[in-house]
Coordinates of C-alpha atoms in Angstrom, one line a residue:
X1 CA -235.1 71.2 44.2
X2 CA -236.3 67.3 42.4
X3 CA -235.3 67.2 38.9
X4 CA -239.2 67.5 37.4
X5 CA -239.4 64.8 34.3
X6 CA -241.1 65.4 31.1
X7 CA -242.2 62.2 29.7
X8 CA -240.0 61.4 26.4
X9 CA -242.1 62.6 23.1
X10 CA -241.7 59.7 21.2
X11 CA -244.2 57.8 21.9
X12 CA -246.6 60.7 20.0
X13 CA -245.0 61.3 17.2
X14 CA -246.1 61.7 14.4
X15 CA -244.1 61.4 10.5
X16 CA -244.0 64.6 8.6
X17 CA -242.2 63.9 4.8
X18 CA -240.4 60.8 4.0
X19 CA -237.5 62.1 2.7
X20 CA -236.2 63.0 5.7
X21 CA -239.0 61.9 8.6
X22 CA -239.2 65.5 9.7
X23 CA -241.5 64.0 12.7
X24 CA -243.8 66.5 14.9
X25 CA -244.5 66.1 18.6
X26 CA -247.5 68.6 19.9
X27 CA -248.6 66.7 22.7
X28 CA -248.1 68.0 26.1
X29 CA -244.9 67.8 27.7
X30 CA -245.8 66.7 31.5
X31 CA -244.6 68.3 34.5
X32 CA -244.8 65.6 36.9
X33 CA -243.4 65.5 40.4
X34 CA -244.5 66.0 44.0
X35 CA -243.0 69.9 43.9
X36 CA -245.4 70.8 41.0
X37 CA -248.6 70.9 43.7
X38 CA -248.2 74.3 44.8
X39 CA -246.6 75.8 41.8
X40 CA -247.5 78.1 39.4
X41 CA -245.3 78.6 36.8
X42 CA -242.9 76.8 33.9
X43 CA -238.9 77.9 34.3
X44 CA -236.1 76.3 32.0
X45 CA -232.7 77.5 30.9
X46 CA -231.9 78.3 27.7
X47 CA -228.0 77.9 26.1
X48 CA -226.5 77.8 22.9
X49 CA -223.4 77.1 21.3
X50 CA -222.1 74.8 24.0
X51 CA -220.5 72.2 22.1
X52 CA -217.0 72.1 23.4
X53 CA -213.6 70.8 21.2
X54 CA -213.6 67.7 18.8
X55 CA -210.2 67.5 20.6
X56 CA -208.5 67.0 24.4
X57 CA -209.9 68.4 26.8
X58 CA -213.1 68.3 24.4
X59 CA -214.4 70.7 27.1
X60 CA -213.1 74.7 27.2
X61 CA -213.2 77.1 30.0
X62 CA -216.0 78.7 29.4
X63 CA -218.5 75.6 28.8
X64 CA -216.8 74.2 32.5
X65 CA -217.9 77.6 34.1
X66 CA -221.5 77.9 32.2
X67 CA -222.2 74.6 33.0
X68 CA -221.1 74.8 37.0
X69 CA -223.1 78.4 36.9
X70 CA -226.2 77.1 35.2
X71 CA -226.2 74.1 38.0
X72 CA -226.5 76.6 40.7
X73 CA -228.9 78.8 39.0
X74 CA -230.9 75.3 38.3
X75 CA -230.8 74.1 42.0
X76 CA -231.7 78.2 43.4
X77 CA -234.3 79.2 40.6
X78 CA -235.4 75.6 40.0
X79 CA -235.9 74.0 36.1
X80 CA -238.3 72.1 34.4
X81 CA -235.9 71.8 31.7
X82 CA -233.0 72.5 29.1
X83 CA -233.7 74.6 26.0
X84 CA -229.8 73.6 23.7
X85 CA -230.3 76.0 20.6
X86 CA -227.2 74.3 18.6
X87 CA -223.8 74.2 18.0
X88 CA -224.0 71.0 20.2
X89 CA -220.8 69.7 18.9
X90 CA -217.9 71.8 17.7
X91 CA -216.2 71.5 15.3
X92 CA -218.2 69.4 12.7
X93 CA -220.5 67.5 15.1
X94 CA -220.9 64.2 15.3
X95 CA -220.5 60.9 13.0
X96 CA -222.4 58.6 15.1
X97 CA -225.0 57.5 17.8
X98 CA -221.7 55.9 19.1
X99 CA -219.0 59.1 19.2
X100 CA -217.5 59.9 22.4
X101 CA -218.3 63.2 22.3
X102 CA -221.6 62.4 23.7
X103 CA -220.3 61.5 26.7
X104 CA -217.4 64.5 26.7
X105 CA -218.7 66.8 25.8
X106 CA -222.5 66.5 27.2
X107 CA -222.9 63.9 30.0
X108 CA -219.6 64.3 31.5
X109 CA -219.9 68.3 31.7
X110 CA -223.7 68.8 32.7
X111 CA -223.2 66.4 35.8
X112 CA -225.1 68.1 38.4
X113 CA -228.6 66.2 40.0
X114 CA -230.5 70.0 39.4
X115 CA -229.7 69.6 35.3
X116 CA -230.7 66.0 35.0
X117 CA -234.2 67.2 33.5
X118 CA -234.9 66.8 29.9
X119 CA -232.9 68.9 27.3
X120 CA -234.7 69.6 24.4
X121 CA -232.5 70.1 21.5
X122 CA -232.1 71.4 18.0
X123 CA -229.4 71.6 15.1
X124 CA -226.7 74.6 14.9
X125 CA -224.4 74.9 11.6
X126 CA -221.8 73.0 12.9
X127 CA -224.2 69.9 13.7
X128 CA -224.7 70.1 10.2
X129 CA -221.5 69.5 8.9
X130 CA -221.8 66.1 11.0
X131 CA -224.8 63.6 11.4
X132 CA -227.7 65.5 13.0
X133 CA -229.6 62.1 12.3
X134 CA -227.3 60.5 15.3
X135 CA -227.9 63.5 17.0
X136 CA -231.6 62.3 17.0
X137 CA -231.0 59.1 17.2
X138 CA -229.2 59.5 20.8
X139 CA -232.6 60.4 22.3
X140 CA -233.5 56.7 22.8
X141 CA -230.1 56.1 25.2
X142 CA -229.9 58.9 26.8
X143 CA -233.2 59.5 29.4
X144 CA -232.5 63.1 29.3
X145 CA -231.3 64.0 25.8
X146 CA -235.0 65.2 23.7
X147 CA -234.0 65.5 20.1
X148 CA -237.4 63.6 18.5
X149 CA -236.8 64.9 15.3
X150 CA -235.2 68.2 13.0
X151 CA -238.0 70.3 14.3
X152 CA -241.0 70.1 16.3
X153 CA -243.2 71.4 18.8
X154 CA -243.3 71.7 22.5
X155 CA -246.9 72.0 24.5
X156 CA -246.6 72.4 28.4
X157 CA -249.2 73.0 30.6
X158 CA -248.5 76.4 33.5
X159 CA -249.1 73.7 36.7
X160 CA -252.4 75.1 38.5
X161 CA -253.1 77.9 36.3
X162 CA -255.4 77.0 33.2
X163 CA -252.3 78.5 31.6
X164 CA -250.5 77.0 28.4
X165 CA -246.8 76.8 26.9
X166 CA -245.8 76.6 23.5
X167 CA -242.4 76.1 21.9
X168 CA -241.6 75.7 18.3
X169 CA -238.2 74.5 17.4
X170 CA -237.3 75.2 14.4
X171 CA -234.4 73.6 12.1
X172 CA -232.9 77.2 10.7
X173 CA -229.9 75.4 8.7
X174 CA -232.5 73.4 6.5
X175 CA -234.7 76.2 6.2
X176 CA -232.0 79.0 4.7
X177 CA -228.7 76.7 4.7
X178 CA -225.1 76.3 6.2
X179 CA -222.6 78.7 7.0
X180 CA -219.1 78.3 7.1
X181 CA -218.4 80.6 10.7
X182 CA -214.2 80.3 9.2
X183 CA -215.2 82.2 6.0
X184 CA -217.6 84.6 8.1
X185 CA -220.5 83.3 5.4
X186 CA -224.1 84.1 5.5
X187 CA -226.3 81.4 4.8
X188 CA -226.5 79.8 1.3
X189 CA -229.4 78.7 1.0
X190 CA -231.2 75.8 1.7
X191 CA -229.5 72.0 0.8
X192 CA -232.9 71.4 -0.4
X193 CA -235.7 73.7 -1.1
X194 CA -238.7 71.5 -0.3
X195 CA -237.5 70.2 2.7
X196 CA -237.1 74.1 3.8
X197 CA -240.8 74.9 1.9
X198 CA -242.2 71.5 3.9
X199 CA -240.6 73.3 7.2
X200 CA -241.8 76.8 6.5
X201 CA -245.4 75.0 5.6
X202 CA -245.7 73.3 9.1
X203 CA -244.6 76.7 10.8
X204 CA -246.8 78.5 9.5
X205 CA -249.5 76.2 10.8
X206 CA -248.4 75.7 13.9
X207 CA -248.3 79.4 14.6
X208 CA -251.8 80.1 12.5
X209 CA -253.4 77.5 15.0
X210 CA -251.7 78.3 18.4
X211 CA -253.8 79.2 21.5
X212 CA -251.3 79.0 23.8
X213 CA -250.7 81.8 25.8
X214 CA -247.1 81.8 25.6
X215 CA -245.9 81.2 22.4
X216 CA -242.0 81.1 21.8
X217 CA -240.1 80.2 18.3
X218 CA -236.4 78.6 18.8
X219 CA -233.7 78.4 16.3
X220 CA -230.0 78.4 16.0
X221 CA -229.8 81.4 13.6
X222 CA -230.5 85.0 14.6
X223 CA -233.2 86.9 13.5
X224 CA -231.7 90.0 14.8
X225 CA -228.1 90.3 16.1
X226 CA -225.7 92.9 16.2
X227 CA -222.6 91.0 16.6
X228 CA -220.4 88.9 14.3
X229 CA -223.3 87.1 12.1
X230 CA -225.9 89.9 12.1
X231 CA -229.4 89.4 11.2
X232 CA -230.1 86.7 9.3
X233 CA -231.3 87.4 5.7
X234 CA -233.5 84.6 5.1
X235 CA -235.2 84.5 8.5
X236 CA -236.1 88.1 7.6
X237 CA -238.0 87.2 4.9
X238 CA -239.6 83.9 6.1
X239 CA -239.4 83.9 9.9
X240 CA -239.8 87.4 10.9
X241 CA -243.2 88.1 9.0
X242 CA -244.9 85.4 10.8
X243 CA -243.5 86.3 14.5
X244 CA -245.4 89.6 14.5
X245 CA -248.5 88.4 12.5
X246 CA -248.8 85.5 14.9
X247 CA -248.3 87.4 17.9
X248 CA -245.2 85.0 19.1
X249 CA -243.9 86.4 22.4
X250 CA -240.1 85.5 21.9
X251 CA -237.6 84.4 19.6
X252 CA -234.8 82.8 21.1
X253 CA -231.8 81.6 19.3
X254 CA -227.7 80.9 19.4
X255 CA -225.2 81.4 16.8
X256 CA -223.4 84.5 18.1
X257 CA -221.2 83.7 21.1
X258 CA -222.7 86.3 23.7
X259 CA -225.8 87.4 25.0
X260 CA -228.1 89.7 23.8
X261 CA -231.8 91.0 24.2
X262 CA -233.6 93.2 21.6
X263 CA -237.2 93.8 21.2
X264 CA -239.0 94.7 17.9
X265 CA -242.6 95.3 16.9
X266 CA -244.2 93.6 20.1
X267 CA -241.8 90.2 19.9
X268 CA -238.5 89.7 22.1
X269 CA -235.5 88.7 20.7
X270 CA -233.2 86.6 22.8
X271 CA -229.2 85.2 21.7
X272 CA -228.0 83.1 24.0
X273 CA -225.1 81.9 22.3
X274 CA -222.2 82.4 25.0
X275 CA -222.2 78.4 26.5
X276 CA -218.6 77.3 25.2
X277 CA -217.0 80.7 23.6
X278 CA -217.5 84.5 24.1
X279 CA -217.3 87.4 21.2
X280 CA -217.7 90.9 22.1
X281 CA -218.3 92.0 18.3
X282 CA -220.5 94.3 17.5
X283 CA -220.1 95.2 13.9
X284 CA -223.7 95.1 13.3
X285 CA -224.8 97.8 15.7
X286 CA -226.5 99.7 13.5
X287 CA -227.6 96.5 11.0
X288 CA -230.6 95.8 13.8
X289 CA -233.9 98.8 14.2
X290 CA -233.7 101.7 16.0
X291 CA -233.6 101.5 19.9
X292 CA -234.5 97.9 19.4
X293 CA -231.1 96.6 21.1
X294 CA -232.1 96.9 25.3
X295 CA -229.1 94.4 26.5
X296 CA -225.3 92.9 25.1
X297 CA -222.2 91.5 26.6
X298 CA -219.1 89.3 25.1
X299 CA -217.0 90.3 27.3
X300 CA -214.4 87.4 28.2
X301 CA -214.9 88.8 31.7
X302 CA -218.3 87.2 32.3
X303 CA -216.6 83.6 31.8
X304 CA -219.8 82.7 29.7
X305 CA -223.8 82.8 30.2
X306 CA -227.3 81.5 29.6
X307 CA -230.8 83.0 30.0
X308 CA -233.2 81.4 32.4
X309 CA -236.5 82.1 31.8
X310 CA -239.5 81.3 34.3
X311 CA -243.6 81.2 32.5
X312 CA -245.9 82.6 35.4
X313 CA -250.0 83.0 34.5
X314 CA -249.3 86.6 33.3
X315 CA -245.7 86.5 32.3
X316 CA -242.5 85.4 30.5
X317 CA -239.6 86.6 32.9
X318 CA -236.2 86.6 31.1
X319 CA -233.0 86.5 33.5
X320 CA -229.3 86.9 31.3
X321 CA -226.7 85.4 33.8
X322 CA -223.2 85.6 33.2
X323 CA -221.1 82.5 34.7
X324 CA -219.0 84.4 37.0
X325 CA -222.1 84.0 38.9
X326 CA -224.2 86.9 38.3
X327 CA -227.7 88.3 36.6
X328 CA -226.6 91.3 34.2
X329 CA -230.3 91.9 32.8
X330 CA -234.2 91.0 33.4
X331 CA -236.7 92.1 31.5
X332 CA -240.3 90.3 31.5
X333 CA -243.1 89.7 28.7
X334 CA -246.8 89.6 28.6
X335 CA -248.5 87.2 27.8
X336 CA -250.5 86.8 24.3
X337 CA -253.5 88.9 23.6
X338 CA -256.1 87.0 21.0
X339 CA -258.2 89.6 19.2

């Protein structure tokens, strides 16, 4: 299947805050090729925490074998495009537009024609201990790498269905703060508290005004987890409030290096954090709600994994594949009701 472009998002930009030019992009994302006549729905794949080695081979085993799996799964299921949730360089990001790492540990892994559609990224804890601004800034020479700004909004239309898209990526390091994953630390709280108060502002718009009928929120951190992180404390009390009063059909997010589904009060939870390492802790089993967990695996066995999610008229349908070439779980989401 044709890579299907989306347009670059810069040219609709608009500046939110001087400080730090946390830019918003809600106009629609085109889906624009021949293919897109007779169909009816939106798919993309979703991976975190793919960021390879600051260090020879700057690659591991488990990024090659994601990244070879996710090619196939592109070309069979078909993509419109690339949802990177962070950790996009290990082990401190990157210093600038010009590191090599852009090229060794992105362009020269994700090779395959079927993932040369836009990837729309977004910053992980270990971004943050880098440049993220570079990070940015390497969406005007790469024609595939979408990073307009620290967080910002996606609008696609569902081709020949009257049916809409939305996807808000959030920033979760600015909003509750860094982590230091060597220390095992939570959070400690924002660098700067009205950059995270300006972020939480917008979000709450953005979800107050939504009509789409597929609304999804993206971050790096977990809301709920059960492995090595575990929920994260501040999205709790800022993030998870609005998810259910807004009606938001998914959360998806990285962080912990596996895969895992839960679902809670109406809203899926998806961590798809298993694109460079794997972890099959779960010492926070019982830190998530009752019978909310439906799907985990970190097993080193499953060589890595993504989620690939396809947006039909009616439905959100959620695929966990594991890189030795497999599907482990499906489960599928309806779309919004307005009251």
């Amino acid at each position: 299947m044709p890579p299907l472009e989306a347009s670059p998002p810069a040219a609709l930009i608009k500046s939110r805050g001087k400080a730090l030019r946390c830019e918003d992009t809600s106009h629609l994302e085109p889906i624009s090729a021949p293919i897109s006549r007779n169909r009816t729905s939106i798919r993309f794949l979703a991976v975190g925490d793919w960021g390879g080695l600051p260090y020879p081979p700057y690659v591991t085993a488990v990024q090659k074998t994601t990244a070879q799996e996710m090619s196939k799964v592109a070309e069979q299921m078909g993509i419109d495009f690339v949802l990177a949730l962070g950790d996009n360089f290990y082990y401190k990001g990157v210093d600038s537009v010009d590191s090599p790492r852009f090229q060794e540990t992105f362009e020269s892994v994700y090779t395959a024609k079927s993932l040369r559609v836009p990837w729309y990224l977004l910053a992980g804890n270990h971004d943050h201990a880098g440049n993220v601004k570079a990070q940015i800034e390497y969406s005007q020479r790469s024609d595939r790498w979408k990073f307009p700004s620290y967080y910002y909004e996606l609008n696609f239309h569902i081709p020949n269905t009257g049916k809409t898209l939305t996807i808000i990526m959030l920033d979760t390091v600015m909003l509750c703060g860094n982590s230091d994953d060597f220390e095992d630390q939570k959070p400690r709280g924002p660098l700067s508290a009205v950059n995270a108060n300006r972020q939480l502002v917008w979000l709450q718009e953005r979800l107050a005004r939504s009509k789409a009928d597929f609304l999804l929120v993206a971050g790096h951190y977990p809301v709920w987890s059960v492995s090595e992180h575990g929920p994260t404390e501040c999205l709790l009390q800022k993030v998870h409030p609005l998810l259910i009063k807004h009606n938001v059909t998914a959360y998806v997010c990285g962080h912990d290096h596996n895969l895992q589904y839960l679902e809670e009060s109406g809203v899926g939870y998806v961590v798809s954090g298993a694109g460079n390492f794997l972890d099959p802790d779960i010492r926070h089993w019982k830190h998530v709600p009752k019978d909310s967990l439906k799907f985990f695996t970190g097993q080193a066995s499953t060589l890595g994994g993504f989620v690939h999610a396809e947006v039909t008229k009616s439905k959100l349908i959620l695929t966990f594949v594991q890189a030795k070439g497999t599907s482990l779980y499906r489960t599928v989401l309806s779309q919004r009701e307005f009251k």
